[in-house]
Amino acid sequence: MDRFRLLLLVMGPILVFFLAPYAELLSLGLVESPKGFGRVHFVFNVILTAYVCWHWREVLQAQLELVQMLLKLGHMLLELGRWRRQKPVVQRFSDPETCLKLLSGAPWHDSLTNQLSLQVSRAIPNQRLVRAFQIDNGFTTKDKDYGREFRKEAITHIGDVTRGGWNRIGKWVQLTASATFEQYKDCKSAHLDLIIQVVTLKVVVFLFFDIEPDVFRDDQAARIARKINELWMLSKSDTRNLSSKFKPLQTELENLLGRWHHHKRFNPLNMILPAYETLWRVVLNCLIEVAFRPSAGGQWLTTLAAFAADPNSKTFNHKPEYTPGYPMSSVADLVKEALRLYPPTRRIYRQVHLPSESKSLLVAADIEACHRQRDIWLGDIDLYNPGRWVGVTESQRQAFMPFGGKPWICPASSSFAPMMIGSLVAAFAGLISAEEWELHMVSGSVSRVLDDDMQLNSNRQENGVWEIVKRNQWDLGTS
């Protein structure tokens, strides 16, 4: 059906609706008749009626198409309404004092007291993770007793894991990383993101479920890591049919860990997700800063190598002296600076119901902004500079909250998480050398070599893929 006929068939009846009332007003003498209008109206009706009778099938088809168009428009409006409901306006706070009050549940102003309990306030913004991963843990539950029990279990498990000493853990991390990277040694390129995800996931699963690396294959770990990332992204935008999209991930986990009673509290992701998501992006960005930046200090790699040779709290915090009287950075400083620039959780959300409001609102403690406030951190706030931790001020200590704030500060924050990040970075730094590999950021069809001006980002939506590319013989000979 050509466009002219379609226009005539659709617009004809519409024009009749406008002309007919006007003709009725003319017959009542309520409006003045333009010259010849009655005759034109009569002729138009005769022609249109004859045309419609002759082409009734096409008329019906055109009307059906019009109805379909209107239905599609209605569906789009409904989707827009649903999207607006899913994307509430978030009130962000970036000053450390207010952020700490929000996280603790204390009033951040004399009249602004949250009517929701601290547990419920924390749980509501995390319900997207319940829908995506079918979990029920301390981050998502509204049950205060279960939240306390979950936290206690996590603390107990961390104590059990570290009881044998960090030397054992650090060496095991190095063996796991070495076994995974072995398969890429003869490759011309490899995805650094995926390598770090695989090793981090294998380490977390071993520590929580005692699954040895030879049982947990790299291809399994890669599939699980991809599915976790995919669901995490979908949980922020498209919440439809998330339960069905969880099935492939559930199958992979059951193949590895065995079937669990399909109650959310028995889901192994309750433990895996917080640990894995806390670690891998910080490890990735820290490794890039210390090993691949053209301006990276060679002393950083030396310090990491010393820690890898004897992983314990003493070597983790030791500050070597490169020249007499000039303090250098410890592994702890390298990790803290990575956590400052690339916090595991950029913003921590709370649902707030104020006495003066009929509806609750969503607020966010902007951790990333607290970590980059110029009046607190001074100098180049976007520069990776572990030396800033040599003489940290009280205001900087207060503003530094990569693992949240009291009373829900991460139980691994004091030593376990930083030392695990240091162990993983040290293991990779000993395997992947900038002299042998060049780092590229690949986004779509664009590939860019890492330089000192390139800003890293802890937001997975904004990152492309980090790819290590083996330098050729000419590069090796002239580097």
CSV table of C-alpha atoms in Angstrom, one decimal:
chain,number,residue,atom,x,y,z
A,1,MET,CA,0.0,0.0,0.0
A,2,ASP,CA,1.6,3.3,-1.1
A,3,ARG,CA,2.0,6.2,1.3
A,4,PHE,CA,-0.7,8.4,-0.4
A,5,ARG,CA,-3.4,5.8,-0.3
A,6,LEU,CA,-2.5,4.9,3.3
A,7,LEU,CA,-2.7,8.6,4.2
A,8,LEU,CA,-6.1,8.9,2.5
A,9,LEU,CA,-7.5,5.8,4.1
A,10,VAL,CA,-6.3,6.8,7.6
A,11,MET,CA,-6.9,10.6,7.5
A,12,GLY,CA,-10.2,10.4,5.6
A,13,PRO,CA,-12.4,9.2,8.5
A,14,ILE,CA,-10.5,11.6,10.8
A,15,LEU,CA,-11.4,14.5,8.6
A,16,VAL,CA,-15.0,13.4,8.5
A,17,PHE,CA,-15.1,13.7,12.2
A,18,PHE,CA,-14.0,17.3,12.0
A,19,LEU,CA,-16.2,18.3,9.1
A,20,ALA,CA,-19.4,16.6,10.3
A,21,PRO,CA,-19.7,18.7,13.5
A,22,TYR,CA,-18.9,21.8,11.6
A,23,ALA,CA,-21.6,21.0,9.1
A,24,GLU,CA,-24.1,20.5,12.0
A,25,LEU,CA,-23.2,23.9,13.4
A,26,LEU,CA,-23.9,25.4,10.0
A,27,SER,CA,-27.3,23.7,9.8
A,28,LEU,CA,-28.2,25.3,13.2
A,29,GLY,CA,-27.1,28.7,12.0
A,30,LEU,CA,-24.6,29.0,14.8
A,31,VAL,CA,-21.7,29.7,12.5
A,32,GLU,CA,-21.5,31.6,9.2
A,33,SER,CA,-21.2,29.3,6.2
A,34,PRO,CA,-18.1,29.8,3.9
A,35,LYS,CA,-19.1,30.1,0.3
A,36,GLY,CA,-19.5,26.6,-1.3
A,37,PHE,CA,-18.7,24.8,1.9
A,38,GLY,CA,-21.9,22.7,1.9
A,39,ARG,CA,-21.3,21.5,-1.6
A,40,VAL,CA,-17.7,20.6,-0.9
A,41,HIS,CA,-18.7,18.7,2.2
A,42,PHE,CA,-21.3,16.7,0.3
A,43,VAL,CA,-19.0,15.8,-2.6
A,44,PHE,CA,-16.2,14.8,-0.2
A,45,ASN,CA,-18.5,12.5,1.8
A,46,VAL,CA,-19.8,10.8,-1.4
A,47,ILE,CA,-16.3,10.2,-2.8
A,48,LEU,CA,-15.0,9.0,0.5
A,49,THR,CA,-18.0,6.7,1.1
A,50,ALA,CA,-17.6,5.2,-2.4
A,51,TYR,CA,-13.9,4.7,-1.9
A,52,VAL,CA,-14.3,3.1,1.5
A,53,CYS,CA,-16.9,0.7,0.1
A,54,TRP,CA,-14.8,-0.2,-2.9
A,55,HIS,CA,-11.5,-0.7,-0.8
A,56,TRP,CA,-13.0,-1.9,2.4
A,57,ARG,CA,-10.2,-4.5,3.0
A,58,GLU,CA,-7.5,-1.8,2.6
A,59,VAL,CA,-9.4,0.5,4.9
A,60,LEU,CA,-9.7,-2.2,7.5
A,61,GLN,CA,-6.0,-3.0,7.3
A,62,ALA,CA,-5.1,0.7,7.6
A,63,GLN,CA,-7.3,1.1,10.7
A,64,LEU,CA,-5.7,-2.1,12.2
A,65,GLU,CA,-2.3,-0.7,11.6
A,66,LEU,CA,-3.3,2.6,13.2
A,67,VAL,CA,-4.5,0.7,16.3
A,68,GLN,CA,-1.3,-1.3,16.4
A,69,MET,CA,0.7,2.0,16.3
A,70,LEU,CA,-1.4,3.4,19.2
A,71,LEU,CA,-0.9,0.2,21.2
A,72,LYS,CA,2.9,0.4,20.7
A,73,LEU,CA,2.8,4.0,21.8
A,74,GLY,CA,0.9,3.0,24.9
A,75,HIS,CA,3.4,0.3,25.6
A,76,MET,CA,6.3,2.7,25.3
A,77,LEU,CA,4.6,5.1,27.7
A,78,LEU,CA,4.1,2.3,30.2
A,79,GLU,CA,7.7,1.3,29.9
A,80,LEU,CA,8.7,4.9,30.4
A,81,GLY,CA,6.6,5.1,33.6
A,82,ARG,CA,8.1,1.8,34.8
A,83,TRP,CA,11.6,3.1,34.1
A,84,ARG,CA,10.9,6.3,36.0
A,85,ARG,CA,9.6,4.3,39.0
A,86,GLN,CA,12.8,2.1,38.9
A,87,LYS,CA,15.1,5.1,38.7
A,88,PRO,CA,14.2,7.2,41.7
A,89,VAL,CA,15.9,10.5,42.2
A,90,VAL,CA,19.0,10.0,44.4
A,91,GLN,CA,20.1,12.6,46.8
A,92,ARG,CA,23.9,12.4,47.1
A,93,PHE,CA,26.2,13.6,49.9
A,94,SER,CA,29.9,14.0,49.4
A,95,ASP,CA,31.2,15.5,52.6
A,96,PRO,CA,32.6,12.8,54.9
A,97,GLU,CA,30.9,13.9,58.1
A,98,THR,CA,27.4,13.6,56.5
A,99,CYS,CA,28.3,10.3,54.8
A,100,LEU,CA,29.4,8.8,58.1
A,101,LYS,CA,26.1,9.9,59.7
A,102,LEU,CA,24.1,8.4,56.9
A,103,LEU,CA,25.9,5.1,57.2
A,104,SER,CA,25.5,4.9,61.0
A,105,GLY,CA,21.8,5.8,60.9
A,106,ALA,CA,22.4,9.0,62.9
A,107,PRO,CA,20.5,12.2,62.0
A,108,TRP,CA,22.5,14.2,59.5
A,109,HIS,CA,20.6,17.3,60.6
A,110,ASP,CA,18.6,18.2,63.7
A,111,SER,CA,15.3,17.6,62.0
A,112,LEU,CA,16.3,14.8,59.5
A,113,THR,CA,15.9,11.5,61.3
A,114,ASN,CA,15.3,8.3,59.4
A,115,GLN,CA,12.1,6.6,60.5
A,116,LEU,CA,13.3,3.3,59.0
A,117,SER,CA,15.5,0.9,61.0
A,118,LEU,CA,19.1,0.8,60.0
A,119,GLN,CA,18.7,-2.8,58.7
A,120,VAL,CA,15.7,-2.0,56.6
A,121,SER,CA,17.3,1.3,55.3
A,122,ARG,CA,20.3,-0.7,54.1
A,123,ALA,CA,18.3,-3.7,52.7
A,124,ILE,CA,15.8,-1.8,50.5
A,125,PRO,CA,18.3,-0.4,47.9
A,126,ASN,CA,19.9,-3.8,47.6
A,127,GLN,CA,16.8,-5.7,46.6
A,128,ARG,CA,17.9,-5.5,43.0
A,129,LEU,CA,20.6,-8.0,44.0
A,130,VAL,CA,18.0,-10.3,45.5
A,131,ARG,CA,16.1,-10.3,42.2
A,132,ALA,CA,19.2,-10.9,40.1
A,133,PHE,CA,21.1,-13.4,42.2
A,134,GLN,CA,18.4,-14.9,44.5
A,135,ILE,CA,20.5,-14.1,47.6
A,136,ASP,CA,19.6,-13.3,51.2
A,137,ASN,CA,22.6,-12.1,53.2
A,138,GLY,CA,23.6,-9.3,55.6
A,139,PHE,CA,23.4,-6.7,52.8
A,140,THR,CA,19.9,-7.6,51.6
A,141,THR,CA,17.9,-8.9,54.6
A,142,LYS,CA,15.5,-6.8,56.6
A,143,ASP,CA,15.7,-9.3,59.5
A,144,LYS,CA,18.0,-7.7,62.1
A,145,ASP,CA,18.8,-11.0,63.9
A,146,TYR,CA,19.7,-12.8,60.6
A,147,GLY,CA,21.9,-9.8,59.6
A,148,ARG,CA,23.7,-10.0,62.9
A,149,GLU,CA,24.1,-13.8,62.5
A,150,PHE,CA,25.5,-13.4,58.9
A,151,ARG,CA,28.0,-10.8,60.0
A,152,LYS,CA,29.1,-13.0,62.9
A,153,GLU,CA,29.5,-16.0,60.6
A,154,ALA,CA,31.7,-13.9,58.2
A,155,ILE,CA,34.0,-12.8,61.0
A,156,THR,CA,34.3,-16.3,62.3
A,157,HIS,CA,35.2,-17.6,58.8
A,158,ILE,CA,37.8,-14.9,58.2
A,159,GLY,CA,39.4,-15.9,61.5
A,160,ASP,CA,39.4,-19.6,60.6
A,161,VAL,CA,41.0,-18.8,57.2
A,162,THR,CA,43.8,-16.6,58.6
A,163,ARG,CA,44.6,-18.8,61.6
A,164,GLY,CA,47.2,-20.7,59.5
A,165,GLY,CA,49.0,-17.5,58.7
A,166,TRP,CA,49.3,-15.3,55.7
A,167,ASN,CA,52.4,-17.0,54.4
A,168,ARG,CA,50.3,-20.0,53.5
A,169,ILE,CA,47.6,-17.9,51.9
A,170,GLY,CA,50.0,-15.7,50.0
A,171,LYS,CA,51.9,-18.7,48.5
A,172,TRP,CA,48.6,-20.4,47.6
A,173,VAL,CA,47.5,-17.2,45.8
A,174,GLN,CA,50.8,-17.2,43.9
A,175,LEU,CA,50.4,-20.8,42.8
A,176,THR,CA,46.8,-20.2,41.6
A,177,ALA,CA,47.7,-17.1,39.6
A,178,SER,CA,50.8,-18.8,38.1
A,179,ALA,CA,48.7,-21.9,37.0
A,180,THR,CA,46.1,-19.7,35.4
A,181,PHE,CA,48.6,-17.4,33.6
A,182,GLU,CA,50.6,-20.3,32.3
A,183,GLN,CA,48.2,-20.9,29.5
A,184,TYR,CA,48.7,-17.3,28.2
A,185,LYS,CA,52.5,-17.2,28.2
A,186,ASP,CA,52.7,-18.2,24.5
A,187,CYS,CA,49.7,-16.1,23.4
A,188,LYS,CA,50.1,-12.8,21.6
A,189,SER,CA,47.4,-11.2,23.6
A,190,ALA,CA,45.0,-11.9,26.5
A,191,HIS,CA,42.2,-10.1,28.4
A,192,LEU,CA,43.7,-8.9,31.7
A,193,ASP,CA,40.3,-8.3,33.2
A,194,LEU,CA,39.2,-11.9,32.7
A,195,ILE,CA,42.5,-13.3,34.0
A,196,ILE,CA,42.1,-11.3,37.2
A,197,GLN,CA,38.4,-12.2,37.6
A,198,VAL,CA,39.2,-16.0,37.2
A,199,VAL,CA,42.0,-16.0,39.7
A,200,THR,CA,40.1,-13.8,42.2
A,201,LEU,CA,37.0,-16.0,41.9
A,202,LYS,CA,39.1,-19.2,42.4
A,203,VAL,CA,40.7,-17.8,45.5
A,204,VAL,CA,37.4,-16.7,47.0
A,205,VAL,CA,35.7,-20.1,46.3
A,206,PHE,CA,38.7,-21.9,47.8
A,207,LEU,CA,38.7,-19.7,51.0
A,208,PHE,CA,35.0,-20.1,51.6
A,209,PHE,CA,34.2,-23.6,50.2
A,210,ASP,CA,37.6,-25.3,50.2
A,211,ILE,CA,37.4,-26.1,46.4
A,212,GLU,CA,40.9,-26.7,45.1
A,213,PRO,CA,42.0,-25.0,41.9
A,214,ASP,CA,42.4,-28.2,39.9
A,215,VAL,CA,38.7,-29.0,40.7
A,216,PHE,CA,37.6,-25.5,39.8
A,217,ARG,CA,38.7,-25.2,36.2
A,218,ASP,CA,39.5,-21.9,34.6
A,219,ASP,CA,36.8,-22.2,31.9
A,220,GLN,CA,34.2,-22.7,34.7
A,221,ALA,CA,35.5,-19.7,36.6
A,222,ALA,CA,35.4,-17.6,33.4
A,223,ARG,CA,31.8,-18.5,32.7
A,224,ILE,CA,30.7,-17.8,36.2
A,225,ALA,CA,32.5,-14.5,36.2
A,226,ARG,CA,30.9,-13.4,33.0
A,227,LYS,CA,27.4,-14.4,34.2
A,228,ILE,CA,27.9,-12.5,37.5
A,229,ASN,CA,29.0,-9.4,35.6
A,230,GLU,CA,26.0,-9.7,33.2
A,231,LEU,CA,23.5,-10.1,35.9
A,232,TRP,CA,25.0,-7.3,38.0
A,233,MET,CA,24.6,-4.9,35.0
A,234,LEU,CA,21.1,-6.1,34.3
A,235,SER,CA,20.1,-5.6,37.9
A,236,LYS,CA,20.8,-1.8,37.5
A,237,SER,CA,18.6,-1.4,34.4
A,238,ASP,CA,16.4,-4.3,33.2
A,239,THR,CA,14.8,-6.1,36.1
A,240,ARG,CA,12.4,-8.2,33.9
A,241,ASN,CA,12.8,-12.0,34.0
A,242,LEU,CA,16.0,-11.8,36.1
A,243,SER,CA,15.1,-15.1,37.8
A,244,SER,CA,15.1,-16.9,34.5
A,245,LYS,CA,18.4,-15.3,33.6
A,246,PHE,CA,19.9,-16.5,36.9
A,247,LYS,CA,19.3,-20.2,35.9
A,248,PRO,CA,22.5,-20.6,33.9
A,249,LEU,CA,24.6,-19.2,36.8
A,250,GLN,CA,22.8,-21.4,39.2
A,251,THR,CA,23.6,-24.5,37.0
A,252,GLU,CA,27.3,-23.6,36.9
A,253,LEU,CA,27.4,-23.1,40.7
A,254,GLU,CA,25.6,-26.4,41.3
A,255,ASN,CA,28.0,-28.2,39.0
A,256,LEU,CA,30.9,-26.9,41.1
A,257,LEU,CA,29.5,-26.9,44.6
A,258,GLY,CA,26.6,-29.3,44.4
A,259,ARG,CA,22.9,-28.6,44.7
A,260,TRP,CA,21.7,-26.4,47.5
A,261,HIS,CA,18.2,-26.3,49.0
A,262,HIS,CA,16.8,-23.5,46.9
A,263,HIS,CA,16.3,-21.2,49.8
A,264,LYS,CA,18.0,-17.8,49.3
A,265,ARG,CA,19.9,-18.2,52.6
A,266,PHE,CA,21.7,-21.3,51.3
A,267,ASN,CA,22.8,-19.7,48.1
A,268,PRO,CA,26.7,-19.8,48.0
A,269,LEU,CA,26.6,-16.3,46.3
A,270,ASN,CA,25.7,-14.9,49.7
A,271,MET,CA,29.4,-15.2,50.6
A,272,ILE,CA,31.0,-15.2,47.1
A,273,LEU,CA,29.5,-11.9,45.8
A,274,PRO,CA,30.7,-9.5,48.6
A,275,ALA,CA,34.2,-10.9,48.6
A,276,TYR,CA,34.6,-11.3,44.8
A,277,GLU,CA,33.1,-7.9,44.0
A,278,THR,CA,35.2,-6.2,46.7
A,279,LEU,CA,38.4,-7.6,45.3
A,280,TRP,CA,38.8,-8.0,41.6
A,281,ARG,CA,38.3,-4.4,40.3
A,282,VAL,CA,40.6,-3.0,43.0
A,283,VAL,CA,43.3,-5.6,42.2
A,284,LEU,CA,43.0,-4.8,38.4
A,285,ASN,CA,43.4,-1.0,38.9
A,286,CYS,CA,46.1,-1.4,41.5
A,287,LEU,CA,48.1,-3.7,39.2
A,288,ILE,CA,47.7,-1.3,36.3
A,289,GLU,CA,49.0,1.6,38.4
A,290,VAL,CA,52.0,-0.1,39.9
A,291,ALA,CA,53.1,-2.3,36.9
A,292,PHE,CA,52.0,-0.6,33.7
A,293,ARG,CA,52.0,3.1,34.1
A,294,PRO,CA,55.0,4.6,32.3
A,295,SER,CA,55.6,6.8,35.4
A,296,ALA,CA,55.2,3.8,37.9
A,297,GLY,CA,57.9,3.7,40.4
A,298,GLY,CA,60.3,0.7,40.1
A,299,GLN,CA,60.5,0.6,43.9
A,300,TRP,CA,56.8,-0.4,44.0
A,301,LEU,CA,57.6,-3.6,42.2
A,302,THR,CA,60.6,-4.3,44.4
A,303,THR,CA,58.4,-3.8,47.5
A,304,LEU,CA,55.7,-6.2,46.1
A,305,ALA,CA,58.4,-8.8,45.3
A,306,ALA,CA,59.6,-8.7,48.9
A,307,PHE,CA,56.1,-9.1,50.1
A,308,ALA,CA,55.5,-12.0,47.7
A,309,ALA,CA,58.6,-13.8,48.9
A,310,ASP,CA,57.5,-13.6,52.6
A,311,PRO,CA,53.8,-12.6,52.8
A,312,ASN,CA,52.9,-11.5,56.3
A,313,SER,CA,51.7,-8.4,58.1
A,314,LYS,CA,55.3,-7.2,58.8
A,315,THR,CA,56.4,-7.2,55.1
A,316,PHE,CA,52.9,-5.8,54.1
A,317,ASN,CA,53.4,-2.7,56.3
A,318,HIS,CA,57.2,-2.3,55.9
A,319,LYS,CA,58.4,1.0,54.3
A,320,PRO,CA,61.8,0.5,52.7
A,321,GLU,CA,64.2,3.4,52.3
A,322,TYR,CA,65.5,4.0,48.8
A,323,THR,CA,67.8,6.7,49.9
A,324,PRO,CA,68.8,7.6,53.5
A,325,GLY,CA,66.0,9.6,55.2
A,326,TYR,CA,63.6,9.3,52.3
A,327,PRO,CA,60.6,7.2,53.3
A,328,MET,CA,59.2,4.9,50.5
A,329,SER,CA,55.8,3.3,50.2
A,330,SER,CA,54.8,0.0,51.7
A,331,VAL,CA,52.5,-2.6,50.1
A,332,ALA,CA,49.8,-1.3,52.6
A,333,ASP,CA,50.3,2.2,51.1
A,334,LEU,CA,50.0,0.9,47.5
A,335,VAL,CA,46.7,-0.9,48.4
A,336,LYS,CA,45.3,2.1,50.4
A,337,GLU,CA,45.9,4.4,47.5
A,338,ALA,CA,44.2,2.0,45.1
A,339,LEU,CA,41.2,1.8,47.5
A,340,ARG,CA,41.1,5.6,47.7
A,341,LEU,CA,41.0,6.1,43.9
A,342,TYR,CA,39.0,3.0,43.1
A,343,PRO,CA,36.8,2.1,46.1
A,344,PRO,CA,35.0,-1.2,45.7
A,345,THR,CA,31.6,0.5,46.2
A,346,ARG,CA,31.6,4.0,44.7
A,347,ARG,CA,28.3,5.0,46.4
A,348,ILE,CA,26.5,3.4,49.4
A,349,TYR,CA,22.8,3.8,49.3
A,350,ARG,CA,20.2,4.1,52.1
A,351,GLN,CA,16.4,4.3,52.0
A,352,VAL,CA,15.3,7.2,54.2
A,353,HIS,CA,11.8,8.0,55.4
A,354,LEU,CA,11.7,11.4,57.1
A,355,PRO,CA,8.9,12.5,59.5
A,356,SER,CA,7.9,15.4,57.3
A,357,GLU,CA,7.6,13.4,54.1
A,358,SER,CA,4.8,11.1,52.9
A,359,LYS,CA,7.2,9.0,50.8
A,360,SER,CA,10.7,7.6,51.5
A,361,LEU,CA,13.7,8.8,49.4
A,362,LEU,CA,16.9,7.3,48.3
A,363,VAL,CA,20.1,8.9,49.5
A,364,ALA,CA,23.7,8.0,48.7
A,365,ALA,CA,27.0,8.4,50.6
A,366,ASP,CA,29.3,9.2,47.7
A,367,ILE,CA,32.5,7.4,48.8
A,368,GLU,CA,34.3,8.2,45.5
A,369,ALA,CA,33.7,11.9,46.0
A,370,CYS,CA,34.9,11.7,49.7
A,371,HIS,CA,38.1,10.1,48.5
A,372,ARG,CA,38.8,12.9,45.9
A,373,GLN,CA,37.9,16.1,47.8
A,374,ARG,CA,40.6,18.5,47.0
A,375,ASP,CA,40.5,20.4,50.2
A,376,ILE,CA,41.1,17.2,52.1
A,377,TRP,CA,43.5,15.2,50.0
A,378,LEU,CA,45.4,18.2,48.5
A,379,GLY,CA,47.6,18.1,45.5
A,380,ASP,CA,46.6,16.1,42.4
A,381,ILE,CA,43.6,14.1,43.8
A,382,ASP,CA,43.3,12.0,40.6
A,383,LEU,CA,46.9,10.9,40.6
A,384,TYR,CA,47.9,7.5,42.1
A,385,ASN,CA,50.4,8.6,44.7
A,386,PRO,CA,51.0,6.1,47.6
A,387,GLY,CA,53.4,8.6,49.1
A,388,ARG,CA,50.5,10.6,50.4
A,389,TRP,CA,50.0,7.9,53.1
A,390,VAL,CA,53.3,8.7,54.7
A,391,GLY,CA,51.8,11.6,56.8
A,392,VAL,CA,48.0,11.1,56.6
A,393,THR,CA,45.9,13.7,58.5
A,394,GLU,CA,43.0,13.2,60.7
A,395,SER,CA,40.6,14.6,58.1
A,396,GLN,CA,41.9,12.2,55.6
A,397,ARG,CA,41.5,9.3,57.9
A,398,GLN,CA,37.9,10.3,58.4
A,399,ALA,CA,37.2,10.7,54.7
A,400,PHE,CA,38.7,7.3,53.8
A,401,MET,CA,35.9,4.8,53.9
A,402,PRO,CA,36.4,2.2,51.1
A,403,PHE,CA,34.7,-0.5,53.2
A,404,GLY,CA,31.8,1.6,54.4
A,405,GLY,CA,31.3,3.0,57.9
A,406,LYS,CA,30.2,1.9,61.4
A,407,PRO,CA,28.2,-0.1,62.3
A,408,TRP,CA,28.2,-2.0,59.0
A,409,ILE,CA,31.9,-1.6,58.2
A,410,CYS,CA,33.1,-4.6,56.3
A,411,PRO,CA,34.5,-7.3,58.7
A,412,ALA,CA,37.4,-7.8,56.4
A,413,SER,CA,38.4,-4.2,56.3
A,414,SER,CA,41.0,-4.1,59.0
A,415,SER,CA,43.5,-6.5,57.5
A,416,PHE,CA,42.1,-9.4,55.5
A,417,ALA,CA,40.8,-7.5,52.5
A,418,PRO,CA,43.8,-5.2,52.2
A,419,MET,CA,46.3,-8.1,52.5
A,420,MET,CA,44.3,-10.2,50.0
A,421,ILE,CA,44.4,-7.3,47.5
A,422,GLY,CA,48.2,-7.0,48.2
A,423,SER,CA,48.7,-10.7,47.8
A,424,LEU,CA,46.9,-10.8,44.4
A,425,VAL,CA,48.6,-7.7,43.1
A,426,ALA,CA,52.0,-9.1,44.1
A,427,ALA,CA,51.3,-12.4,42.5
A,428,PHE,CA,50.3,-10.8,39.2
A,429,ALA,CA,53.1,-8.3,39.3
A,430,GLY,CA,55.6,-11.2,39.5
A,431,LEU,CA,54.0,-12.8,36.4
A,432,ILE,CA,53.1,-10.0,34.0
A,433,SER,CA,56.0,-7.6,33.2
A,434,ALA,CA,55.6,-4.3,31.4
A,435,GLU,CA,58.9,-5.2,29.6
A,436,GLU,CA,57.2,-8.2,28.0
A,437,TRP,CA,53.6,-7.1,27.8
A,438,GLU,CA,52.0,-3.8,26.6
A,439,LEU,CA,48.6,-2.8,28.1
A,440,HIS,CA,45.8,-1.6,25.8
A,441,MET,CA,42.3,-0.3,26.6
A,442,VAL,CA,40.0,-1.8,24.0
A,443,SER,CA,36.6,-0.2,23.6
A,444,GLY,CA,34.6,-1.3,20.6
A,445,SER,CA,36.9,-1.1,17.6
A,446,VAL,CA,39.2,1.4,19.3
A,447,SER,CA,42.4,0.2,21.0
A,448,ARG,CA,44.6,2.7,23.0
A,449,VAL,CA,47.9,2.0,24.7
A,450,LEU,CA,48.0,3.0,28.4
A,451,ASP,CA,49.7,6.2,29.1
A,452,ASP,CA,50.1,8.5,32.1
A,453,ASP,CA,47.1,10.7,31.0
A,454,MET,CA,44.6,7.9,30.7
A,455,GLN,CA,42.2,7.9,33.6
A,456,LEU,CA,41.2,4.6,35.1
A,457,ASN,CA,37.6,4.0,36.3
A,458,SER,CA,36.1,1.6,38.8
A,459,ASN,CA,32.7,1.8,37.1
A,460,ARG,CA,32.3,-1.4,35.0
A,461,GLN,CA,29.8,0.5,32.7
A,462,GLU,CA,32.4,3.0,31.6
A,463,ASN,CA,35.4,0.6,31.2
A,464,GLY,CA,36.2,-1.2,28.1
A,465,VAL,CA,38.4,-4.3,28.1
A,466,TRP,CA,42.0,-4.3,29.3
A,467,GLU,CA,44.1,-6.3,27.0
A,468,ILE,CA,47.8,-7.3,27.4
A,469,VAL,CA,49.6,-7.5,24.1
A,470,LYS,CA,53.0,-9.2,23.9
A,471,ARG,CA,55.8,-6.9,22.7
A,472,ASN,CA,57.6,-8.0,19.6
A,473,GLN,CA,61.3,-8.6,19.4
A,474,TRP,CA,62.0,-5.1,18.2
A,475,ASP,CA,60.2,-3.6,21.2
A,476,LEU,CA,62.1,-6.0,23.5
A,477,GLY,CA,65.4,-5.0,22.0
A,478,THR,CA,64.8,-1.3,22.2
A,479,SER,CA,62.9,-0.9,25.4
